[in-house]
Short mmCIF file of C-alpha atoms in Angstrom, two decimals:
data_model
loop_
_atom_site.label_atom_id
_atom_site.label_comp_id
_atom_site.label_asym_id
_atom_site.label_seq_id
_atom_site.Cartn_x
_atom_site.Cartn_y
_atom_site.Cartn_z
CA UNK Q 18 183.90 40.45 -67.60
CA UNK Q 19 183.10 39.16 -70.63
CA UNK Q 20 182.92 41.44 -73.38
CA UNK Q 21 182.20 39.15 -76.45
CA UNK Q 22 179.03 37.94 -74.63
CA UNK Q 23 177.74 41.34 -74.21
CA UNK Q 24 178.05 42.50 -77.51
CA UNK Q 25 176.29 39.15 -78.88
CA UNK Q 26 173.54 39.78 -76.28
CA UNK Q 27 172.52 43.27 -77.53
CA UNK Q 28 170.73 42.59 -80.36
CA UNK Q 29 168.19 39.90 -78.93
CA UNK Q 30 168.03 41.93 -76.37
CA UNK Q 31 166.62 44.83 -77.91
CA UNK Q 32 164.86 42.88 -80.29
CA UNK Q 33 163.05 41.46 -77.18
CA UNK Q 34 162.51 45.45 -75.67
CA UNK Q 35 160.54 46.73 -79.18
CA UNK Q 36 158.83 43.32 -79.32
CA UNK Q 37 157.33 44.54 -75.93
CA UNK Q 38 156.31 47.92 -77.43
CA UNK Q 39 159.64 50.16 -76.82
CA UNK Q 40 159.96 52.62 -79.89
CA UNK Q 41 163.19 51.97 -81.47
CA UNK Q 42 165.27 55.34 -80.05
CA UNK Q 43 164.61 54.95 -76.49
CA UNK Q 44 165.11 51.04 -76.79
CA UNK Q 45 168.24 51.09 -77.59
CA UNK Q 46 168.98 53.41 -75.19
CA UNK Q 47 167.61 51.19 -72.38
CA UNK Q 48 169.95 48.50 -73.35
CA UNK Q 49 173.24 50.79 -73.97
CA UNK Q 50 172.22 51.35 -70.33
CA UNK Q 51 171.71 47.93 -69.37
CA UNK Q 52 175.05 47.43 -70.76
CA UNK Q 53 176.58 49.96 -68.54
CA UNK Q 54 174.91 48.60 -65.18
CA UNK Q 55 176.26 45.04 -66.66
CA UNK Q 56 179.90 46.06 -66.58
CA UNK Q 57 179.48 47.41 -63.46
CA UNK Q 58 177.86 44.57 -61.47
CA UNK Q 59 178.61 41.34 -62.98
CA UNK Q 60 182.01 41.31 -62.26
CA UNK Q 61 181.50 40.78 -58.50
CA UNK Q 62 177.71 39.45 -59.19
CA UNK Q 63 177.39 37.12 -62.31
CA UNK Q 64 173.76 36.60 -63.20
CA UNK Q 65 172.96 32.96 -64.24
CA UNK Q 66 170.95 33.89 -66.89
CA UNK Q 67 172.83 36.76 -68.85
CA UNK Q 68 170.08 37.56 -71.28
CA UNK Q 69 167.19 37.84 -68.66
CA UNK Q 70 169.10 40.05 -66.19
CA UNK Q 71 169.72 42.37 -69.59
CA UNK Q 72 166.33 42.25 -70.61
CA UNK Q 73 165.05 42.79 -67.00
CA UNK Q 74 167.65 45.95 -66.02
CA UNK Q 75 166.93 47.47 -69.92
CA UNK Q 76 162.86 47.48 -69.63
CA UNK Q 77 163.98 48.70 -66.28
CA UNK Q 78 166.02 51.65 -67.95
CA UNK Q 79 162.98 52.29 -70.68
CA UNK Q 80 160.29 52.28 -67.96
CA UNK Q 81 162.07 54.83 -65.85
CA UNK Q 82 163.11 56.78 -68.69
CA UNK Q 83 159.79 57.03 -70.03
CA UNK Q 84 157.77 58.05 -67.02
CA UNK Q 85 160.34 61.27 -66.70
CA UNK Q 86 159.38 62.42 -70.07
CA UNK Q 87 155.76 64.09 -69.48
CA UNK Q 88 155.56 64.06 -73.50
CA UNK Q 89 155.06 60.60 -73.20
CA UNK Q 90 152.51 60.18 -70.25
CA UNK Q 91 149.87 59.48 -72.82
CA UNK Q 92 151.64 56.21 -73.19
CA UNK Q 93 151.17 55.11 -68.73
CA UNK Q 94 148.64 53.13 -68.98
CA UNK Q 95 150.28 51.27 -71.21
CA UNK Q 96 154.22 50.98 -70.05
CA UNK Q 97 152.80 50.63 -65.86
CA UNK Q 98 151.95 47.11 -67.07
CA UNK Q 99 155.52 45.28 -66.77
CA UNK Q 100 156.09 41.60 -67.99
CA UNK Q 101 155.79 39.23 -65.46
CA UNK Q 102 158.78 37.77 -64.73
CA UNK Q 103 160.01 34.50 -66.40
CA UNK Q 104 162.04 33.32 -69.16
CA UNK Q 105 162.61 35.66 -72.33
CA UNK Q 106 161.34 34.46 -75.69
CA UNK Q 107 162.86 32.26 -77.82
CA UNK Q 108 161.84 34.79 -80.82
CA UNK Q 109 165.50 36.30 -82.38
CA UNK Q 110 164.73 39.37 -84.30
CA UNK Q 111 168.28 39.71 -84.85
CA UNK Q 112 167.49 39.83 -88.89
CA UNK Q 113 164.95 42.55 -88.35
CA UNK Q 114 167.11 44.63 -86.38
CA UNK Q 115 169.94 44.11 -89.20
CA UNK Q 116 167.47 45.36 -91.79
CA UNK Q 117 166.28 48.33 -89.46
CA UNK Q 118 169.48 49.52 -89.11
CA UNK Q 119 170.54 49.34 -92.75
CA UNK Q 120 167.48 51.07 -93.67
CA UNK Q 121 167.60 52.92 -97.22
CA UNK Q 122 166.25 56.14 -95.58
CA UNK Q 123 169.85 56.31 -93.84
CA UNK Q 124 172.81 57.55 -95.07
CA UNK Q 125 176.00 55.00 -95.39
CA UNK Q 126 177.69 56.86 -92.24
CA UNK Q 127 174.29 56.56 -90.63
CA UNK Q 128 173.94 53.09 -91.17
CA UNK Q 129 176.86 51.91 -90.06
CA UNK Q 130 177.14 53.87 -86.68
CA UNK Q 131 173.79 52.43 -85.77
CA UNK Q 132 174.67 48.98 -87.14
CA UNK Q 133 177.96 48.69 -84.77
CA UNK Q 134 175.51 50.80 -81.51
CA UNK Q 135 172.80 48.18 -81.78
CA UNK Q 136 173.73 45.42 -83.39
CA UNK Q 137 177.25 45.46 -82.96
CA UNK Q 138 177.35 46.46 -79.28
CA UNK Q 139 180.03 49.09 -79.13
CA UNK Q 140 179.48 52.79 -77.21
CA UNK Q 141 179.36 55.98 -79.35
CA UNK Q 142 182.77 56.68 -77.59
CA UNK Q 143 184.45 53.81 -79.21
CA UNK Q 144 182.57 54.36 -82.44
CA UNK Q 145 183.73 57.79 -82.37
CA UNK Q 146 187.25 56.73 -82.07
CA UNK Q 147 187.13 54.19 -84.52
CA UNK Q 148 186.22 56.52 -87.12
CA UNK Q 149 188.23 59.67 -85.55
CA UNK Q 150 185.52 61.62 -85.26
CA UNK Q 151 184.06 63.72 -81.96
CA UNK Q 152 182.32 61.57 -79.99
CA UNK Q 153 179.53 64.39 -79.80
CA UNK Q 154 179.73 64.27 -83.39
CA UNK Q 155 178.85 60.56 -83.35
CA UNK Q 156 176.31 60.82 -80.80
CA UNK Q 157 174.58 62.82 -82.96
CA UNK Q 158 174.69 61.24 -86.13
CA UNK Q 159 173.89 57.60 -84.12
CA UNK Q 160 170.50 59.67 -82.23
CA UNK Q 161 169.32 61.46 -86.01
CA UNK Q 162 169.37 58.08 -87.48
CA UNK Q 163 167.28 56.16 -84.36
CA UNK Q 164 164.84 59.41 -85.04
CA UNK Q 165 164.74 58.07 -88.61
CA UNK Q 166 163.76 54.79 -88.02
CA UNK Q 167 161.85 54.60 -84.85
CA UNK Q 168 158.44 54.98 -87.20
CA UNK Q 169 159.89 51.92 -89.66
CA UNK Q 170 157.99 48.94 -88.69
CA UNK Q 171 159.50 46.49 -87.73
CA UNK Q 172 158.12 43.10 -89.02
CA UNK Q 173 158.87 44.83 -92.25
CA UNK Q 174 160.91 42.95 -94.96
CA UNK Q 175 164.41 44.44 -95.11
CA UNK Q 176 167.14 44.55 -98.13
CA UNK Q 177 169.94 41.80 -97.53
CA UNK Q 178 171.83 43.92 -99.95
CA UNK Q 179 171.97 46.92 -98.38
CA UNK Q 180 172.47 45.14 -95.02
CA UNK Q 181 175.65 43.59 -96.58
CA UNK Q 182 176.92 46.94 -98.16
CA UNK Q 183 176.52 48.58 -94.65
CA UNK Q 184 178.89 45.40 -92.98
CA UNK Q 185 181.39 45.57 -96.02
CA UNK Q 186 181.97 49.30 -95.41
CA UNK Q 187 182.87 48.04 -91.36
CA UNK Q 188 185.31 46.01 -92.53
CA UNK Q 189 187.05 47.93 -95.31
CA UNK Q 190 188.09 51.00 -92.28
CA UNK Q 191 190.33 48.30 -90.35
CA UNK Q 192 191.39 48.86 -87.86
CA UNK Q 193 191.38 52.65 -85.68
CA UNK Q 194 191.07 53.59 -81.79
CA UNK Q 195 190.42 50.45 -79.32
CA UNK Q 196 188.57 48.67 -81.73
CA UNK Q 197 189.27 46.64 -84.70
CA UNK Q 198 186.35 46.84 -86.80
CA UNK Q 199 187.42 44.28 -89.75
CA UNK Q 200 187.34 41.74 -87.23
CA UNK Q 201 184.09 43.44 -86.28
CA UNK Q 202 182.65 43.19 -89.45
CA UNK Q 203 183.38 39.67 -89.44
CA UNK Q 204 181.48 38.81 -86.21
CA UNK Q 205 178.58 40.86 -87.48
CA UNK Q 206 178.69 39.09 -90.90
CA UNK Q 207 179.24 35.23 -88.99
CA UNK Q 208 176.14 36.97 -86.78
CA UNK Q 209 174.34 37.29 -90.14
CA UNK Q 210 175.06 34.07 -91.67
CA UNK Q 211 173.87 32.22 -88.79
CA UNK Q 212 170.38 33.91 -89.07
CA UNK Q 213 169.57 33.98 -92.92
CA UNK Q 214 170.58 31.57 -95.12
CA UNK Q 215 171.71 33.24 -98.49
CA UNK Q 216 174.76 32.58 -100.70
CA UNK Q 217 175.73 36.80 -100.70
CA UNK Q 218 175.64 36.79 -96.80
CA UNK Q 219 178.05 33.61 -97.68
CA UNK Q 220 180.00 35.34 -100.29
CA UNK Q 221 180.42 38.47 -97.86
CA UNK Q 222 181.91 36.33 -94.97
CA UNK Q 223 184.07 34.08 -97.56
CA UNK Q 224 185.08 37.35 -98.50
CA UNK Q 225 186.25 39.08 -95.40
CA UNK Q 226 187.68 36.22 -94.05
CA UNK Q 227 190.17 35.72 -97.59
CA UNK Q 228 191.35 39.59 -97.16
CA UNK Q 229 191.27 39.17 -93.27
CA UNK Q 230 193.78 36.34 -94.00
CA UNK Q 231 196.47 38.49 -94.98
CA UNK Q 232 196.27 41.69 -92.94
CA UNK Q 233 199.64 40.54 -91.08
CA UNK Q 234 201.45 40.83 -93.93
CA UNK Q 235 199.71 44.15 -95.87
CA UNK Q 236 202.27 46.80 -94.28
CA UNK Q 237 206.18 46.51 -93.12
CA UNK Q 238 207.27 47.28 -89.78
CA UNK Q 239 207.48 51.05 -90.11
CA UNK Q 240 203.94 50.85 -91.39
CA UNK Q 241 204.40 51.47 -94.98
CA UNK Q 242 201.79 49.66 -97.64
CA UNK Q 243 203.39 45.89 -98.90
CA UNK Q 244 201.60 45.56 -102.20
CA UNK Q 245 200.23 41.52 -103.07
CA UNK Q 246 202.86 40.91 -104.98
CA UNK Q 247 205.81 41.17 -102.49
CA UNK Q 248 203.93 40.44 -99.32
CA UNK Q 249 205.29 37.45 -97.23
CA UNK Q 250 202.76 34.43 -97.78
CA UNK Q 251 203.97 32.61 -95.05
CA UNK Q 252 202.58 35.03 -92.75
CA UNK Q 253 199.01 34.85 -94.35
CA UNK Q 254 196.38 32.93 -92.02
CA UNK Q 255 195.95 29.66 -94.09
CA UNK Q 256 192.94 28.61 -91.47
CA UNK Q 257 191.02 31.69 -92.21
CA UNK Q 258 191.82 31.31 -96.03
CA UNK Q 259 190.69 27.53 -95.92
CA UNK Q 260 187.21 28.59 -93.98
CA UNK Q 261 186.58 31.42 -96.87
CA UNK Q 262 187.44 28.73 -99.56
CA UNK Q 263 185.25 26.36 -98.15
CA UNK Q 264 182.27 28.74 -97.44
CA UNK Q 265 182.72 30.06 -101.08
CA UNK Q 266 182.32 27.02 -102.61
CA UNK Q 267 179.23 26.06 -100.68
CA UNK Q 268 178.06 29.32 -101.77
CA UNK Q 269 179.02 28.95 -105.38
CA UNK Q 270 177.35 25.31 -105.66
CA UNK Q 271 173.61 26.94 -105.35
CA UNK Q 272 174.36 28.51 -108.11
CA UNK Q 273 173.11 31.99 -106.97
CA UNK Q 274 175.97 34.20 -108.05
CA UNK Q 275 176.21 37.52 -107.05
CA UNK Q 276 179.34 40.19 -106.85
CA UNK Q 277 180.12 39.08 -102.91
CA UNK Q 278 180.93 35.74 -104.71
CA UNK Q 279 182.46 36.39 -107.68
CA UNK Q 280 185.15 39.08 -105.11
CA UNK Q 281 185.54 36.25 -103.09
CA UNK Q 282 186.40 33.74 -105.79
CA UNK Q 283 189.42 36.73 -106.87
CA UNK Q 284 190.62 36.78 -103.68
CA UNK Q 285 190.65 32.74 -103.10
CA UNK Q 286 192.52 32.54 -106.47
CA UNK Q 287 195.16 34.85 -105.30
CA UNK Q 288 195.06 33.02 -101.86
CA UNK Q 289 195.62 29.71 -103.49
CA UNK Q 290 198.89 30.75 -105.34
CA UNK Q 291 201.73 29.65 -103.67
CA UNK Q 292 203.71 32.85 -105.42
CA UNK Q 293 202.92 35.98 -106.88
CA UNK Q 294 203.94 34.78 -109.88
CA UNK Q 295 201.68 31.44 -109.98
CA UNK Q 296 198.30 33.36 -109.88
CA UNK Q 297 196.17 32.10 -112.00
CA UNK Q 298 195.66 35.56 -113.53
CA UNK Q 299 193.38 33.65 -116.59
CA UNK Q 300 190.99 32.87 -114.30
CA UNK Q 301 190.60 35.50 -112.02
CA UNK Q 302 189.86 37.89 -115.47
CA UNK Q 303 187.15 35.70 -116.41
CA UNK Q 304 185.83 36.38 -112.80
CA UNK Q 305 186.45 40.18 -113.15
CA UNK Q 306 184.18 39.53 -116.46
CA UNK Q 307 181.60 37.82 -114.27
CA UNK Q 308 181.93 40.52 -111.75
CA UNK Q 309 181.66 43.67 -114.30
CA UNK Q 310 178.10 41.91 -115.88
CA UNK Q 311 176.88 41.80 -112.28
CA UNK Q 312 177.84 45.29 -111.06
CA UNK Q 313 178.57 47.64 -114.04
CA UNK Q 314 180.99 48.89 -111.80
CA UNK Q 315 184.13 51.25 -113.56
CA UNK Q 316 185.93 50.03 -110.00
CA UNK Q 317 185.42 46.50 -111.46
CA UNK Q 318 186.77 47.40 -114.90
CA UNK Q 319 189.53 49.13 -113.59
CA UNK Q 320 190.65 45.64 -111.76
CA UNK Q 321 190.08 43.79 -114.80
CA UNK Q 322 192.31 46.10 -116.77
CA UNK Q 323 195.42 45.40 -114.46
CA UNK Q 324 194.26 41.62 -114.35
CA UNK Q 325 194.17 41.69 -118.19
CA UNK Q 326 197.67 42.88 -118.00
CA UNK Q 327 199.30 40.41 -115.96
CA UNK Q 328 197.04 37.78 -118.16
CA UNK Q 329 198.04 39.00 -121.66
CA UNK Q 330 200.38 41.30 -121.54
CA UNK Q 331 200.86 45.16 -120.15
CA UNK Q 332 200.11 46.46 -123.54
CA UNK Q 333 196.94 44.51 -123.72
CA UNK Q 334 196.31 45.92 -119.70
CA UNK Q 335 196.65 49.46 -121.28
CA UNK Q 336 194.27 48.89 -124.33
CA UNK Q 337 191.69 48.26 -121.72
CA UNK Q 338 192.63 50.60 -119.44
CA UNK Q 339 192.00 53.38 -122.51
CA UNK Q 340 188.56 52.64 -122.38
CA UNK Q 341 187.88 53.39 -118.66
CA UNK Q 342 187.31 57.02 -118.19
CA UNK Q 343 190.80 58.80 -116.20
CA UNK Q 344 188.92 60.66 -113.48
CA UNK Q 345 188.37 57.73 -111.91
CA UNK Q 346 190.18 57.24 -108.52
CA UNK Q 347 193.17 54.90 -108.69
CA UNK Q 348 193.29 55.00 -113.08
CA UNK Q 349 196.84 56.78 -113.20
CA UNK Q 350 198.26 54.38 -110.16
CA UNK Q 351 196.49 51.67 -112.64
CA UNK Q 352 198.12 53.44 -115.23
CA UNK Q 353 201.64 53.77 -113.95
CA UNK Q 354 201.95 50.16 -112.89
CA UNK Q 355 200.94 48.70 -116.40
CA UNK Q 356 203.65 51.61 -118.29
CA UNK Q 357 205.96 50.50 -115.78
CA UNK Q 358 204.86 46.72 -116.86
CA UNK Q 359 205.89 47.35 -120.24
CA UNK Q 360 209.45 48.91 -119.79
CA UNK Q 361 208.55 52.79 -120.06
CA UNK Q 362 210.03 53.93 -116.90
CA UNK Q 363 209.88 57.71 -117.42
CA UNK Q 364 206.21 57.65 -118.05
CA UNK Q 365 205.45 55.05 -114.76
CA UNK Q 366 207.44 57.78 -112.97
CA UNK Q 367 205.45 60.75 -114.21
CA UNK Q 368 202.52 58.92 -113.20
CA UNK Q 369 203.36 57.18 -110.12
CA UNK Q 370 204.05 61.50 -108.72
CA UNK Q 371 200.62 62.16 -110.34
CA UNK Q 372 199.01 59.41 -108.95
CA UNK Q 373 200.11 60.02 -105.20
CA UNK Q 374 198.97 63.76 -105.33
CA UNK Q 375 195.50 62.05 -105.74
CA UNK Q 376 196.42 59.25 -103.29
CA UNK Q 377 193.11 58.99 -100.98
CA UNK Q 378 195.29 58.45 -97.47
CA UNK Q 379 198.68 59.03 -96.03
CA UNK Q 380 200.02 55.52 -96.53
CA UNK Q 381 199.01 54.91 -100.33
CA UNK Q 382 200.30 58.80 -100.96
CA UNK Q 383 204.14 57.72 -99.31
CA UNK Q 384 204.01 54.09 -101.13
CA UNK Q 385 203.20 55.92 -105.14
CA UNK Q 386 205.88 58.79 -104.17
CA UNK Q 387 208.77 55.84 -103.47
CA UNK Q 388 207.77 53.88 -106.90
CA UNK Q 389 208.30 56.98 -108.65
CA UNK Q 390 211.53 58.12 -107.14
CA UNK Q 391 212.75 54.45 -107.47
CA UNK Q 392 211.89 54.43 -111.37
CA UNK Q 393 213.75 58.34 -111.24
CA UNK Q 394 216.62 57.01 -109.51
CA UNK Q 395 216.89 53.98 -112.13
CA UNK Q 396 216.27 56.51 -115.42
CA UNK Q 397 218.92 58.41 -114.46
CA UNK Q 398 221.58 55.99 -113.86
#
């Protein structure tokens, strides 16, 4: 049974399903049913022609469904006339369905659980798991958002930036439950890529694929955070990091920039140094500078701060730092490291145990509360 093939099928196959007038909802729920009969036949009974047998058993699923639901007898006359048989179209609305699903009337949450059901392939259970929620819960949230965009046409236009901000939220939750969603993300962005041609859907991939990269080395056996600076670079996937480098600069050369790319060229910079202490921390300010003129973002000017202090100095790292406002999330760990930086230990200390109090998970939380008991330890020796 192969797995990766479903999943790619889905979207065409849908796509093919609301092509043939299937409103979005009960589309989708044809082929999650297709899907089902799939893994339960093809084992002993490959089809030849994967796509046609889904597209067959899933207007089977949407015909059957919809002559049990006397709301929609109106619509007989219409659904009694099946498709003759033959070959499925050659049409791939896989862009449209990326757009539908991203749509701005969703919520993030929304967006994404529909993204990975439709596009993505996955069942609501392991969506549910993935994101440790109630798989009722899920269910829910996935069947609100197909009632929210089953009147969106669908030869509408869709935003490739809000389709890239739903796939970049995929890939920044990992890896939870039975399946790994970064590497998700990344088959959804290749996915992408292959359909629209547009330096940020570049930038995106370049992107995942440079943090992908060094996953293996981002926590120590008993699970516990390895910061950049001390991971194990011989353990980083140089294949991955030489496909993001090379996508990046393809991207880069059409001289399109936008904040996918100017992430991506951060995180080839640190990729390309050999040690933490080669990083080219010049360079990857003046990207942070490219970055924060693109996005506004405080997030960005946070980074740049701690750039600027490994560039020029902690002192200079703190200057800029003052002029970020301290509620936001991650300052005092920002601030801590830089104080730390400059030889104030008591104050890193102070901050580091301030810093994990507001620590947003588990594993950040344990990793602030050991820098500040080391610095303790070493203050009062």
């Amino acid at each position: 049974m192969d797995d990766a093939l479903l999943r790619s099928l889905t979207p065409s196959v849908l796509t093919v399903l609301v092509r043939r007038g299937a409103d979005f909802a009960a589309a989708e729920d044809a082929v999650q049913d297709a899907l089902v009969e799939a893994v339960r036949v093809w084992p002993a009974d490959p089809p030849r022609d994967a796509k046609g047998w889904l597209v067959t058993v899933a207007w089977r699923k949407f015909l059957d469904a919809t002559r049990s639901d006397t709301a929609r007898r109106r619509r007989e006359d219409r659904i009694e006339e099946e498709p003759a048989p033959g070959p499925t179209p050659a049409v791939d609305d896989t862009l449209q369905l990326y757009f539908l699903c991203a749509h701005p009337s969703l919520t993030p949450s929304s967006a994404v659980a529909l993204t990975l059901r439709a596009v993505g392939g996955l069942t609501t259970r392991q969506i549910a798991q993935a994101y440790l929620v109630p798989e009722a819960t899920m269910a829910q949230r996935i069947s609100r958002a197909k009632r929210t965009v089953s009147g969106v046409r669908f030869d509408q236009p869709g935003d490739v930036a809000t389709v890239l901000r739903v796939l970049y939220l995929v890939f920044n939750e990992g890896y939870s439950g039975d399946v790994d969603l970064a590497a998700e993300a990344v088959r959804l962005t290749r996915q992408l890529a292959a359909a629209i041609d547009h330096p940020e859907v570049a930038g995106l991939l370049a992107l995942m694929l440079l943090h992908h990269a060094r996953r293996a080395s981002r926590t120590a056996p008993d699970g516990s955070l390895v910061p950049l600076a001390e991971q194990d670079r011989t353990r980083w996937d140089t294949a991955a990091i030489a496909e993001g480098v090379r996508i990046l600069q393809a991207a880069l050369a059409r001289d399109r920039l936008g904040e996918f790319q100017a992430q991506a060229a951060i995180a080839a910079l640190h990729a390309d140094a050999p040690t933490a202490g080669e990083t080219d921390w010049v360079q990857i300010v003046e990207w942070y500078d490219e970055l924060a003129r693109l996005t506004e973002s405080p997030v960005v000017r946070l980074n740049r701060a701690v750039a600027v202090g490994e560039a020029d100095g902690p002192r200079a790292g703190l200057a800029a730092l003052a002029a970020i406002e301290d509620s936001l999330p991650r300052h005092t760990a920002a601030a801590a490291y830089l104080h730390e930086r400059a030889g104030d230990l008591t104050t890193a200390a102070r901050l580091y145990a301030e810093a994990a109090h507001k620590a947003p998970n588990l594993a950040e939380r344990d990793y602030l509360t050991r820098r500040a008991a080391r610095l303790n330890s070493r203050t009062r020796h």
